[in-house]
């Protein structure tokens, strides 16, 4: 365990594709990296009882989520040989087609980055106190439910 | 008399709003009973109770400075 | 099997981070996508017998590589429920810190995209006739060797 | 007399160059013997033989229109 302060992971609204490109670009100075693994969650325009999801509105118990994410990060770093790891999650409204989750792991050899990315995504979905409200076209909403590991 | 502030999240806010208070509770077991009296709709809902940002699975004592949160199943990502 | 012509996967030189950002952006119109998985290979500046790798020069038996990649693509699409898949590999010189491989899979639910991306990367490394020549600072070189699954 | 053009890749090009021809071979077994006579350094190298873009594991007949390639272990990605 380190005594580092939990890093903020939350961004207001969608995560821009250009931001992801820039994050990748910034790693080109780290010449010990051989592999990057990236997971992106995108808001789907599901149709539920003839109503179409146009956006998801995310809320979180932020203080607890950042503490928990800090724990996850420490545990992933102790388990895998990573050079770095970045996590961003949206809060507020993210329209269908936009990115709401960005997990980015890097390592010298591919297995560590790939496995760490997948495990981090699973843990984020299972352990971070974040809730998505699926907003329907016109009006109405439904609270999103995560199915684990699918 | 101890008054505890409770914060709620996700679908539970449709029932309780974001924040409310409950009087005269000493631990999470009595909280749960009182909660479901005050908000009968909660009885059919799945939720965890967090005290000071930790989910509690056993009965836990509360005091006026406790931060109590009601957490329905997570749906981030 | 479809009768589609093999898609080209080769790009001259490094794959730009901005190109990756743009590829992600283009998927925002596909509102049935819920998850993207991306793998990036980056050239490492390894030190071998006191000599530092400054770049890798890639060559390929291109016709065979494209045929093989077509086979891999068909087999991955028949195994996983994907919306799309994109693969790019560099030819020619890629400097340390630059990207030489970009594998990008998308699906409605995360498991398909994640598993398909990983399997595609493993198959590319094992089955595509591509060779890397590690160029040392100053002069000299060494032919790269892949270790499978690391 | 059949003359076959062989293309080589990767580390093998240090020994054979990118492209060379071999005379009087009828199949991949005789090719292998002839190759290692012409380029003794090949004996210590691991490589596969591809005929018309397919790696062959059994002895395969060759003709003047065959595309024959020597493939050392792959190192893409």
CSV table of C-alpha atoms in Angstrom, one decimal:
chain,number,residue,atom,x,y,z
A,1,UNK,CA,0.0,0.0,0.0
A,2,UNK,CA,1.2,3.5,-0.8
A,3,UNK,CA,0.0,6.6,0.9
A,4,UNK,CA,-0.8,8.4,-2.4
A,5,UNK,CA,-4.1,10.4,-2.5
A,6,UNK,CA,-6.7,8.7,-4.7
A,7,UNK,CA,-6.6,10.0,-8.3
A,8,UNK,CA,-9.7,11.5,-9.7
A,9,UNK,CA,-11.2,9.3,-12.4
A,10,UNK,CA,-14.4,11.3,-13.1
A,11,UNK,CA,-15.0,13.6,-16.1
A,12,UNK,CA,-18.1,15.6,-16.8
A,13,UNK,CA,-20.0,14.2,-19.8
A,14,UNK,CA,-18.6,12.0,-22.6
A,15,UNK,CA,-14.9,11.1,-23.0
A,16,UNK,CA,-13.8,12.6,-26.3
A,17,UNK,CA,-12.1,10.2,-28.9
A,18,UNK,CA,-9.5,12.9,-29.4
A,19,UNK,CA,-8.6,12.8,-25.7
A,20,UNK,CA,-8.0,9.0,-26.1
A,21,UNK,CA,-5.7,9.7,-29.1
A,22,UNK,CA,-3.8,12.3,-27.0
A,23,UNK,CA,-3.4,9.9,-24.1
A,24,UNK,CA,-1.9,7.3,-26.4
A,25,UNK,CA,0.4,9.9,-27.9
A,26,UNK,CA,1.7,10.9,-24.5
A,27,UNK,CA,3.0,7.4,-24.0
A,28,UNK,CA,5.4,7.5,-26.9
A,29,UNK,CA,8.1,9.0,-24.7
A,30,UNK,CA,8.0,5.9,-22.5
A,31,UNK,CA,10.3,3.6,-24.5
A,32,UNK,CA,10.1,0.7,-22.1
A,33,UNK,CA,6.4,0.1,-23.1
A,34,UNK,CA,5.8,-2.6,-25.6
A,35,UNK,CA,2.0,-3.1,-25.3
A,36,UNK,CA,-1.1,-1.0,-24.5
A,37,UNK,CA,-4.5,-2.5,-23.8
A,38,UNK,CA,-7.5,-0.2,-24.0
A,39,UNK,CA,-11.1,-0.8,-23.1
A,40,UNK,CA,-13.8,1.7,-24.0
A,41,UNK,CA,-17.4,1.6,-22.9
A,42,UNK,CA,-19.8,3.2,-25.3
A,43,UNK,CA,-23.5,4.1,-24.6
A,44,UNK,CA,-25.8,1.8,-26.6
A,45,UNK,CA,-29.0,2.9,-28.0
A,46,UNK,CA,-31.0,-0.1,-26.7
A,47,UNK,CA,-34.7,-0.4,-27.4
A,48,UNK,CA,-36.6,-1.4,-24.3
A,49,UNK,CA,-40.4,-1.9,-24.6
A,50,UNK,CA,-40.4,0.2,-27.8
A,51,UNK,CA,-38.6,3.0,-26.2
A,52,UNK,CA,-35.1,4.0,-27.4
A,53,UNK,CA,-32.3,4.9,-25.1
A,54,UNK,CA,-30.9,8.2,-26.2
A,55,UNK,CA,-28.4,8.8,-23.3
A,56,UNK,CA,-27.3,7.6,-19.9
A,57,UNK,CA,-27.0,9.9,-17.0
A,58,UNK,CA,-24.3,8.8,-14.6
A,59,UNK,CA,-24.2,9.5,-10.9
A,60,UNK,CA,-21.7,8.2,-8.3
A,61,UNK,CA,-21.0,8.2,-4.6
A,62,UNK,CA,-17.7,9.9,-5.6
A,63,UNK,CA,-15.7,9.8,-2.4
A,64,UNK,CA,-16.3,6.1,-2.0
A,65,UNK,CA,-15.7,5.4,-5.7
A,66,UNK,CA,-12.3,7.1,-5.7
A,67,UNK,CA,-11.3,5.2,-2.5
A,68,UNK,CA,-12.4,1.9,-4.1
A,69,UNK,CA,-10.6,2.8,-7.4
A,70,UNK,CA,-7.5,3.5,-5.4
A,71,UNK,CA,-7.7,0.0,-3.8
A,72,UNK,CA,-8.3,-1.6,-7.2
A,73,UNK,CA,-5.3,0.3,-8.7
A,74,UNK,CA,-3.0,-0.8,-5.9
A,75,UNK,CA,-4.1,-4.4,-6.2
A,76,UNK,CA,-3.7,-4.5,-10.0
A,77,UNK,CA,-0.2,-2.9,-9.8
A,78,UNK,CA,0.8,-5.5,-7.2
A,79,UNK,CA,-0.5,-8.3,-9.4
A,80,UNK,CA,0.7,-7.3,-12.8
A,81,UNK,CA,4.0,-5.8,-14.1
A,82,UNK,CA,2.6,-2.5,-15.5
A,83,UNK,CA,4.3,0.7,-16.5
A,84,UNK,CA,1.1,2.6,-16.1
A,85,UNK,CA,-2.7,2.6,-15.8
A,86,UNK,CA,-5.3,5.3,-16.5
A,87,UNK,CA,-9.0,5.2,-15.8
A,88,UNK,CA,-11.7,7.7,-16.7
A,89,UNK,CA,-15.4,7.4,-16.1
A,90,UNK,CA,-18.1,9.9,-17.1
A,91,UNK,CA,-20.5,11.6,-14.8
A,92,UNK,CA,-23.7,13.4,-16.0
A,93,UNK,CA,-25.2,12.8,-19.4
A,94,UNK,CA,-23.5,10.8,-22.1
A,95,UNK,CA,-25.4,10.4,-25.4
A,96,UNK,CA,-25.7,7.1,-27.3
A,97,UNK,CA,-22.6,6.5,-29.4
A,98,UNK,CA,-20.4,8.4,-26.9
A,99,UNK,CA,-17.7,7.0,-24.7
A,100,UNK,CA,-18.4,6.7,-20.9
A,101,UNK,CA,-15.5,4.5,-19.7
A,102,UNK,CA,-11.8,4.5,-20.7
A,103,UNK,CA,-9.4,2.0,-19.2
A,104,UNK,CA,-5.8,2.1,-20.4
A,105,UNK,CA,-3.0,-0.2,-19.2
A,106,UNK,CA,0.6,-0.4,-20.5
A,107,UNK,CA,3.4,-2.8,-20.0
A,108,UNK,CA,6.7,-4.1,-21.5
A,109,UNK,CA,5.1,-7.4,-22.7
A,110,UNK,CA,1.5,-7.8,-23.8
A,111,UNK,CA,0.1,-10.3,-21.3
A,112,UNK,CA,0.3,-8.0,-18.3
A,113,UNK,CA,-1.4,-5.1,-20.1
A,114,UNK,CA,-4.2,-7.3,-21.5
A,115,UNK,CA,-5.0,-9.2,-18.3
A,116,UNK,CA,-4.7,-6.1,-16.1
A,117,UNK,CA,-7.1,-4.1,-18.4
A,118,UNK,CA,-9.7,-6.9,-18.4
A,119,UNK,CA,-9.5,-7.4,-14.7
A,120,UNK,CA,-9.8,-3.6,-14.0
A,121,UNK,CA,-12.9,-3.3,-16.2
A,122,UNK,CA,-14.6,-6.2,-14.4
A,123,UNK,CA,-13.7,-4.7,-11.0
A,124,UNK,CA,-14.9,-1.2,-12.0
A,125,UNK,CA,-18.3,-2.6,-13.1
A,126,UNK,CA,-18.6,-4.8,-10.0
A,127,UNK,CA,-17.2,-2.5,-7.3
A,128,UNK,CA,-17.5,1.2,-8.0
A,129,UNK,CA,-20.6,2.9,-6.7
A,130,UNK,CA,-21.7,4.4,-10.0
A,131,UNK,CA,-25.3,4.3,-11.4
A,132,UNK,CA,-26.6,4.8,-14.9
A,133,UNK,CA,-30.0,6.1,-15.7
A,134,UNK,CA,-31.0,5.2,-19.2
A,135,UNK,CA,-33.0,8.2,-20.6
A,136,UNK,CA,-35.6,7.3,-23.3
A,137,UNK,CA,-36.4,9.3,-26.3
A,138,UNK,CA,-39.2,11.8,-25.6
A,139,UNK,CA,-39.5,11.1,-21.9
A,140,UNK,CA,-39.1,8.4,-19.2
A,141,UNK,CA,-36.1,6.5,-18.0
A,142,UNK,CA,-35.0,3.2,-16.6
A,143,UNK,CA,-32.2,2.5,-14.2
A,144,UNK,CA,-29.4,0.5,-15.9
A,145,UNK,CA,-28.4,-2.9,-14.5
A,146,UNK,CA,-25.0,-4.4,-15.0
A,147,UNK,CA,-24.6,-8.1,-15.9
A,148,UNK,CA,-21.2,-9.2,-14.7
A,149,UNK,CA,-18.7,-10.6,-17.1
A,150,UNK,CA,-20.7,-10.3,-20.3
B,1,UNK,CA,-31.6,12.2,20.5
B,2,UNK,CA,-29.4,11.0,17.6
B,3,UNK,CA,-30.4,12.1,14.2
B,4,UNK,CA,-28.6,10.5,11.3
B,5,UNK,CA,-28.4,11.8,7.7
B,6,UNK,CA,-28.7,9.2,5.1
B,7,UNK,CA,-27.7,9.6,1.4
B,8,UNK,CA,-29.3,7.5,-1.3
B,9,UNK,CA,-28.2,6.7,-4.8
B,10,UNK,CA,-29.5,5.3,-8.1
B,11,UNK,CA,-33.0,3.9,-8.3
B,12,UNK,CA,-33.4,4.4,-4.5
B,13,UNK,CA,-33.6,8.1,-5.0
B,14,UNK,CA,-37.0,7.6,-6.8
B,15,UNK,CA,-38.3,6.4,-3.4
B,16,UNK,CA,-36.3,8.4,-0.8
B,17,UNK,CA,-34.9,11.4,-2.6
B,18,UNK,CA,-31.1,12.1,-2.4
B,19,UNK,CA,-30.9,12.8,1.3
B,20,UNK,CA,-33.1,12.4,4.4
B,21,UNK,CA,-32.8,12.0,8.1
B,22,UNK,CA,-33.8,9.3,10.5
B,23,UNK,CA,-34.1,9.7,14.3
B,24,UNK,CA,-33.4,7.4,17.2
B,25,UNK,CA,-31.4,4.7,15.6
B,26,UNK,CA,-28.3,3.2,17.1
B,27,UNK,CA,-27.2,0.6,14.6
B,28,UNK,CA,-27.6,-0.6,11.0
B,29,UNK,CA,-30.1,-3.3,11.9
B,30,UNK,CA,-32.5,-0.8,13.5
B,31,UNK,CA,-31.8,1.6,10.6
B,32,UNK,CA,-33.0,-1.1,8.2
B,33,UNK,CA,-36.3,-1.7,10.1
B,34,UNK,CA,-37.0,2.0,10.5
B,35,UNK,CA,-36.1,2.7,6.8
B,36,UNK,CA,-38.6,0.2,5.6
B,37,UNK,CA,-41.3,1.6,7.9
B,38,UNK,CA,-40.6,5.1,6.6
B,39,UNK,CA,-40.3,4.0,2.9
B,40,UNK,CA,-42.3,0.7,2.4
B,41,UNK,CA,-41.2,0.5,-1.2
B,42,UNK,CA,-37.7,-0.2,-0.1
B,43,UNK,CA,-38.7,-3.6,1.1
B,44,UNK,CA,-38.7,-5.0,-2.5
B,45,UNK,CA,-35.3,-3.4,-3.3
B,46,UNK,CA,-31.9,-4.8,-3.2
B,47,UNK,CA,-29.4,-2.4,-1.6
B,48,UNK,CA,-26.3,-2.3,0.5
B,49,UNK,CA,-25.6,0.0,3.4
B,50,UNK,CA,-22.3,1.8,3.6
B,51,UNK,CA,-21.1,3.4,6.8
B,52,UNK,CA,-18.2,5.9,6.3
B,53,UNK,CA,-17.7,4.7,2.7
B,54,UNK,CA,-17.4,1.0,3.6
B,55,UNK,CA,-20.1,-1.5,2.8
B,56,UNK,CA,-21.2,-3.2,6.1
B,57,UNK,CA,-22.3,-6.8,6.2
B,58,UNK,CA,-22.7,-7.1,9.9
B,59,UNK,CA,-24.7,-5.0,12.3
B,60,UNK,CA,-22.7,-1.8,12.9
B,61,UNK,CA,-23.1,0.9,15.5
B,62,UNK,CA,-23.9,4.4,14.3
B,63,UNK,CA,-23.4,7.8,15.8
B,64,UNK,CA,-24.3,11.4,14.8
B,65,UNK,CA,-21.0,11.7,12.8
B,66,UNK,CA,-21.5,8.5,10.8
B,67,UNK,CA,-21.9,8.9,7.0
B,68,UNK,CA,-24.6,6.4,6.0
B,69,UNK,CA,-25.3,5.6,2.4
B,70,UNK,CA,-27.8,3.3,0.7
B,71,UNK,CA,-26.4,1.7,-2.5
B,72,UNK,CA,-28.5,-0.1,-5.0
B,73,UNK,CA,-26.7,-2.5,-7.4
B,74,UNK,CA,-23.9,-0.7,-9.3
B,75,UNK,CA,-24.3,0.0,-13.0
B,76,UNK,CA,-21.2,2.0,-14.0
B,77,UNK,CA,-19.2,1.5,-17.2
C,1,UNK,CA,-16.6,-18.2,-45.8
C,2,UNK,CA,-17.4,-15.0,-47.7
C,3,UNK,CA,-15.9,-14.2,-51.1
C,4,UNK,CA,-14.7,-10.8,-50.0
C,5,UNK,CA,-11.2,-9.7,-51.1
C,6,UNK,CA,-8.6,-9.7,-48.3
C,7,UNK,CA,-8.5,-6.2,-46.8
C,8,UNK,CA,-5.1,-4.5,-46.7
C,9,UNK,CA,-3.7,-4.2,-43.1
C,10,UNK,CA,-0.3,-2.7,-43.9
C,11,UNK,CA,0.7,0.9,-43.4
C,12,UNK,CA,4.1,2.4,-44.2
C,13,UNK,CA,5.9,3.5,-41.1
C,14,UNK,CA,4.4,4.1,-37.6
C,15,UNK,CA,0.6,4.2,-36.9
C,16,UNK,CA,-0.2,7.7,-35.6
C,17,UNK,CA,-2.0,8.1,-32.3
C,18,UNK,CA,-4.3,10.6,-34.0
C,19,UNK,CA,-5.3,7.9,-36.5
C,20,UNK,CA,-6.3,5.7,-33.6
C,21,UNK,CA,-8.4,8.6,-32.1
C,22,UNK,CA,-10.1,9.1,-35.4
C,23,UNK,CA,-10.9,5.4,-35.8
C,24,UNK,CA,-12.5,5.5,-32.4
C,25,UNK,CA,-14.4,8.6,-33.3
C,26,UNK,CA,-15.8,7.0,-36.4
C,27,UNK,CA,-17.6,4.4,-34.3
C,28,UNK,CA,-19.8,6.9,-32.5
C,29,UNK,CA,-22.4,6.6,-35.2
C,30,UNK,CA,-22.8,2.8,-34.5
C,31,UNK,CA,-25.2,3.0,-31.6
C,32,UNK,CA,-25.4,-0.8,-31.2
C,33,UNK,CA,-21.8,-0.9,-29.9
C,34,UNK,CA,-21.4,-1.0,-26.2
C,35,UNK,CA,-17.7,-2.0,-25.9
C,36,UNK,CA,-14.4,-1.5,-27.8
C,37,UNK,CA,-11.2,-3.4,-27.1
C,38,UNK,CA,-8.0,-2.1,-28.5
C,39,UNK,CA,-4.5,-3.5,-28.5
C,40,UNK,CA,-1.5,-1.5,-29.5
C,41,UNK,CA,2.0,-2.7,-30.0
C,42,UNK,CA,4.7,-0.1,-29.4
C,43,UNK,CA,8.4,-0.4,-30.3
C,44,UNK,CA,10.5,-0.9,-27.2
C,45,UNK,CA,13.9,0.6,-26.8
C,46,UNK,CA,15.5,-2.6,-25.5
C,47,UNK,CA,19.1,-2.8,-24.6
C,48,UNK,CA,20.8,-5.9,-25.9
C,49,UNK,CA,24.5,-6.5,-25.1
C,50,UNK,CA,24.9,-2.7,-24.4
C,51,UNK,CA,23.3,-1.8,-27.7
C,52,UNK,CA,20.1,0.2,-27.7
C,53,UNK,CA,17.3,-0.5,-30.1
C,54,UNK,CA,16.3,2.7,-31.8
C,55,UNK,CA,13.8,1.3,-34.3
C,56,UNK,CA,12.3,-1.8,-35.9
C,57,UNK,CA,12.2,-2.3,-39.6
C,58,UNK,CA,9.3,-4.5,-40.6
C,59,UNK,CA,9.1,-6.6,-43.7
C,60,UNK,CA,6.4,-9.1,-44.7
C,61,UNK,CA,5.4,-11.7,-47.2
C,62,UNK,CA,2.5,-9.5,-47.9
C,63,UNK,CA,0.3,-11.6,-50.2
C,64,UNK,CA,0.5,-14.5,-47.8
C,65,UNK,CA,0.0,-12.2,-44.7
C,66,UNK,CA,-3.2,-10.7,-46.2
C,67,UNK,CA,-4.6,-14.2,-47.1
C,68,UNK,CA,-3.8,-15.4,-43.6
C,69,UNK,CA,-5.3,-12.3,-41.9
C,70,UNK,CA,-8.5,-12.8,-44.0
C,71,UNK,CA,-8.7,-16.4,-42.6
C,72,UNK,CA,-8.1,-15.1,-39.0
C,73,UNK,CA,-10.8,-12.4,-39.5
C,74,UNK,CA,-13.4,-15.0,-40.8
C,75,UNK,CA,-12.7,-17.3,-37.9
C,76,UNK,CA,-12.9,-14.6,-35.3
C,77,UNK,CA,-16.2,-13.3,-36.7
C,78,UNK,CA,-17.6,-16.7,-36.7
C,79,UNK,CA,-16.6,-17.3,-33.1
C,80,UNK,CA,-17.5,-14.0,-31.5
C,81,UNK,CA,-20.5,-11.7,-31.8
C,82,UNK,CA,-18.6,-8.6,-33.1
C,83,UNK,CA,-19.9,-5.5,-34.8
C,84,UNK,CA,-16.5,-4.8,-36.4
C,85,UNK,CA,-12.8,-5.4,-36.3
C,86,UNK,CA,-9.9,-3.4,-37.7
C,87,UNK,CA,-6.3,-4.4,-37.9
C,88,UNK,CA,-3.3,-2.3,-38.9
C,89,UNK,CA,0.4,-3.4,-39.0
C,90,UNK,CA,3.4,-1.3,-39.9
C,91,UNK,CA,5.9,-2.0,-42.7
C,92,UNK,CA,9.2,-0.3,-42.9
C,93,UNK,CA,10.9,1.6,-40.1
C,94,UNK,CA,9.1,2.4,-36.8
C,95,UNK,CA,11.1,4.3,-34.2
C,96,UNK,CA,11.1,3.3,-30.5
C,97,UNK,CA,8.0,4.7,-28.8
C,98,UNK,CA,5.9,4.5,-31.9
C,99,UNK,CA,3.0,2.2,-32.6
C,100,UNK,CA,3.5,-0.7,-35.0
C,101,UNK,CA,0.3,-2.8,-34.4
C,102,UNK,CA,-3.3,-1.6,-33.9
C,103,UNK,CA,-6.1,-4.2,-33.3
C,104,UNK,CA,-9.6,-2.8,-32.7
C,105,UNK,CA,-12.7,-4.9,-32.0
C,106,UNK,CA,-16.2,-3.7,-31.1
C,107,UNK,CA,-19.3,-5.5,-29.9
C,108,UNK,CA,-22.6,-4.9,-28.0
C,109,UNK,CA,-21.3,-6.5,-24.8
C,110,UNK,CA,-17.8,-6.4,-23.5
C,111,UNK,CA,-16.8,-10.1,-23.4
C,112,UNK,CA,-16.9,-10.6,-27.2
C,113,UNK,CA,-14.8,-7.5,-27.9
C,114,UNK,CA,-12.2,-8.3,-25.2
C,115,UNK,CA,-11.8,-12.0,-26.1
C,116,UNK,CA,-11.8,-11.4,-29.8
C,117,UNK,CA,-9.1,-8.7,-29.5
C,118,UNK,CA,-6.8,-10.9,-27.4
C,119,UNK,CA,-7.2,-13.9,-29.7
C,120,UNK,CA,-6.6,-11.8,-32.8
C,121,UNK,CA,-3.4,-10.4,-31.3
C,122,UNK,CA,-2.1,-13.9,-30.5
C,123,UNK,CA,-2.9,-15.2,-33.9
C,124,UNK,CA,-1.3,-12.2,-35.7
C,125,UNK,CA,1.9,-12.7,-33.7
C,126,UNK,CA,1.9,-16.5,-34.4
C,127,UNK,CA,0.6,-16.7,-37.9
C,128,UNK,CA,1.3,-13.7,-40.0
C,129,UNK,CA,4.6,-13.8,-42.0
C,130,UNK,CA,6.0,-10.6,-40.7
C,131,UNK,CA,9.6,-10.0,-39.5
C,132,UNK,CA,11.1,-7.3,-37.4
C,133,UNK,CA,14.7,-6.2,-37.6
C,134,UNK,CA,15.8,-4.4,-34.5
C,135,UNK,CA,18.1,-1.6,-35.5
C,136,UNK,CA,20.7,-0.5,-32.9
C,137,UNK,CA,21.9,3.0,-32.2
C,138,UNK,CA,24.9,3.8,-34.4
C,139,UNK,CA,24.9,0.6,-36.4
C,140,UNK,CA,24.1,-3.1,-36.3
C,141,UNK,CA,20.9,-5.0,-36.0
C,142,UNK,CA,19.3,-8.1,-34.6
C,143,UNK,CA,16.4,-10.0,-35.9
C,144,UNK,CA,13.5,-9.9,-33.5
C,145,UNK,CA,12.0,-13.1,-32.1
C,146,UNK,CA,8.4,-13.4,-30.8
C,147,UNK,CA,7.7,-15.3,-27.6
C,148,UNK,CA,4.2,-16.5,-27.8
C,149,UNK,CA,1.6,-15.4,-25.3
C,150,UNK,CA,3.8,-13.1,-23.1
D,1,UNK,CA,15.2,-28.1,-67.1
D,2,UNK,CA,13.0,-26.6,-64.3
D,3,UNK,CA,14.3,-23.5,-62.7
D,4,UNK,CA,12.5,-22.4,-59.5
D,5,UNK,CA,12.6,-18.9,-58.0
D,6,UNK,CA,12.8,-18.8,-54.3
D,7,UNK,CA,12.0,-15.8,-52.2
D,8,UNK,CA,13.5,-15.5,-48.7
D,9,UNK,CA,12.5,-13.4,-45.7
D,10,UNK,CA,13.7,-12.1,-42.4
D,11,UNK,CA,17.1,-13.4,-41.1
D,12,UNK,CA,17.4,-15.8,-44.0
D,13,UNK,CA,18.0,-12.9,-46.3
D,14,UNK,CA,21.3,-12.4,-44.5
D,15,UNK,CA,22.3,-15.8,-46.0
D,16,UNK,CA,20.5,-16.0,-49.3
D,17,UNK,CA,19.5,-12.5,-50.3
D,18,UNK,CA,15.9,-11.8,-51.1
D,19,UNK,CA,15.5,-13.9,-54.1
D,20,UNK,CA,17.5,-16.6,-55.9
D,21,UNK,CA,17.0,-19.5,-58.3
D,22,UNK,CA,17.6,-23.2,-58.0
D,23,UNK,CA,17.8,-25.7,-60.9
D,24,UNK,CA,16.6,-29.2,-61.2
D,25,UNK,CA,14.4,-29.7,-58.3
D,26,UNK,CA,11.1,-31.6,-58.4
D,27,UNK,CA,9.8,-31.3,-54.8
D,28,UNK,CA,10.3,-29.7,-51.5
D,29,UNK,CA,12.4,-32.5,-50.1
D,30,UNK,CA,15.0,-32.2,-52.8
D,31,UNK,CA,14.7,-28.4,-52.6
D,32,UNK,CA,15.8,-28.6,-48.9
D,33,UNK,CA,18.8,-30.8,-49.6
D,34,UNK,CA,19.9,-28.6,-52.5
D,35,UNK,CA,19.3,-25.4,-50.5
D,36,UNK,CA,21.6,-26.5,-47.7
D,37,UNK,CA,24.3,-27.5,-50.1
D,38,UNK,CA,24.1,-24.1,-51.9
D,39,UNK,CA,23.8,-22.2,-48.5
D,40,UNK,CA,25.4,-24.3,-45.8
D,41,UNK,CA,24.5,-21.7,-43.1
D,42,UNK,CA,20.8,-22.6,-43.6
D,43,UNK,CA,21.4,-25.9,-41.9
D,44,UNK,CA,21.4,-24.3,-38.4
D,45,UNK,CA,18.3,-22.2,-39.1
D,46,UNK,CA,14.7,-22.8,-38.4
D,47,UNK,CA,12.5,-22.1,-41.3
D,48,UNK,CA,9.3,-23.2,-43.0
D,49,UNK,CA,8.7,-23.6,-46.7
D,50,UNK,CA,5.7,-22.1,-48.3
D,51,UNK,CA,4.4,-23.2,-51.7
D,52,UNK,CA,1.9,-20.8,-53.3
D,53,UNK,CA,1.5,-19.0,-50.0
D,54,UNK,CA,0.7,-22.2,-48.0
D,55,UNK,CA,3.2,-23.6,-45.5
D,56,UNK,CA,3.9,-27.2,-46.5
D,57,UNK,CA,4.6,-29.9,-43.9
D,58,UNK,CA,4.8,-32.9,-46.3
D,59,UNK,CA,6.9,-33.3,-49.4
D,60,UNK,CA,5.2,-31.3,-52.2
D,61,UNK,CA,5.8,-31.4,-55.9
D,62,UNK,CA,7.1,-28.2,-57.5
D,63,UNK,CA,6.8,-26.9,-61.0
D,64,UNK,CA,8.1,-23.8,-62.8
D,65,UNK,CA,5.1,-21.7,-61.8
D,66,UNK,CA,5.3,-22.6,-58.1
D,67,UNK,CA,5.9,-19.7,-55.8
D,68,UNK,CA,8.3,-20.9,-53.2
D,69,UNK,CA,9.2,-18.9,-50.0
D,70,UNK,CA,11.5,-19.6,-47.1
D,71,UNK,CA,10.0,-18.3,-43.8
D,72,UNK,CA,12.0,-18.0,-40.6
D,73,UNK,CA,10.0,-17.7,-37.3
D,74,UNK,CA,7.6,-14.8,-37.5
D,75,UNK,CA,8.2,-11.7,-35.4
D,76,UNK,CA,5.4,-9.3,-36.2
D,77,UNK,CA,3.5,-7.1,-33.8
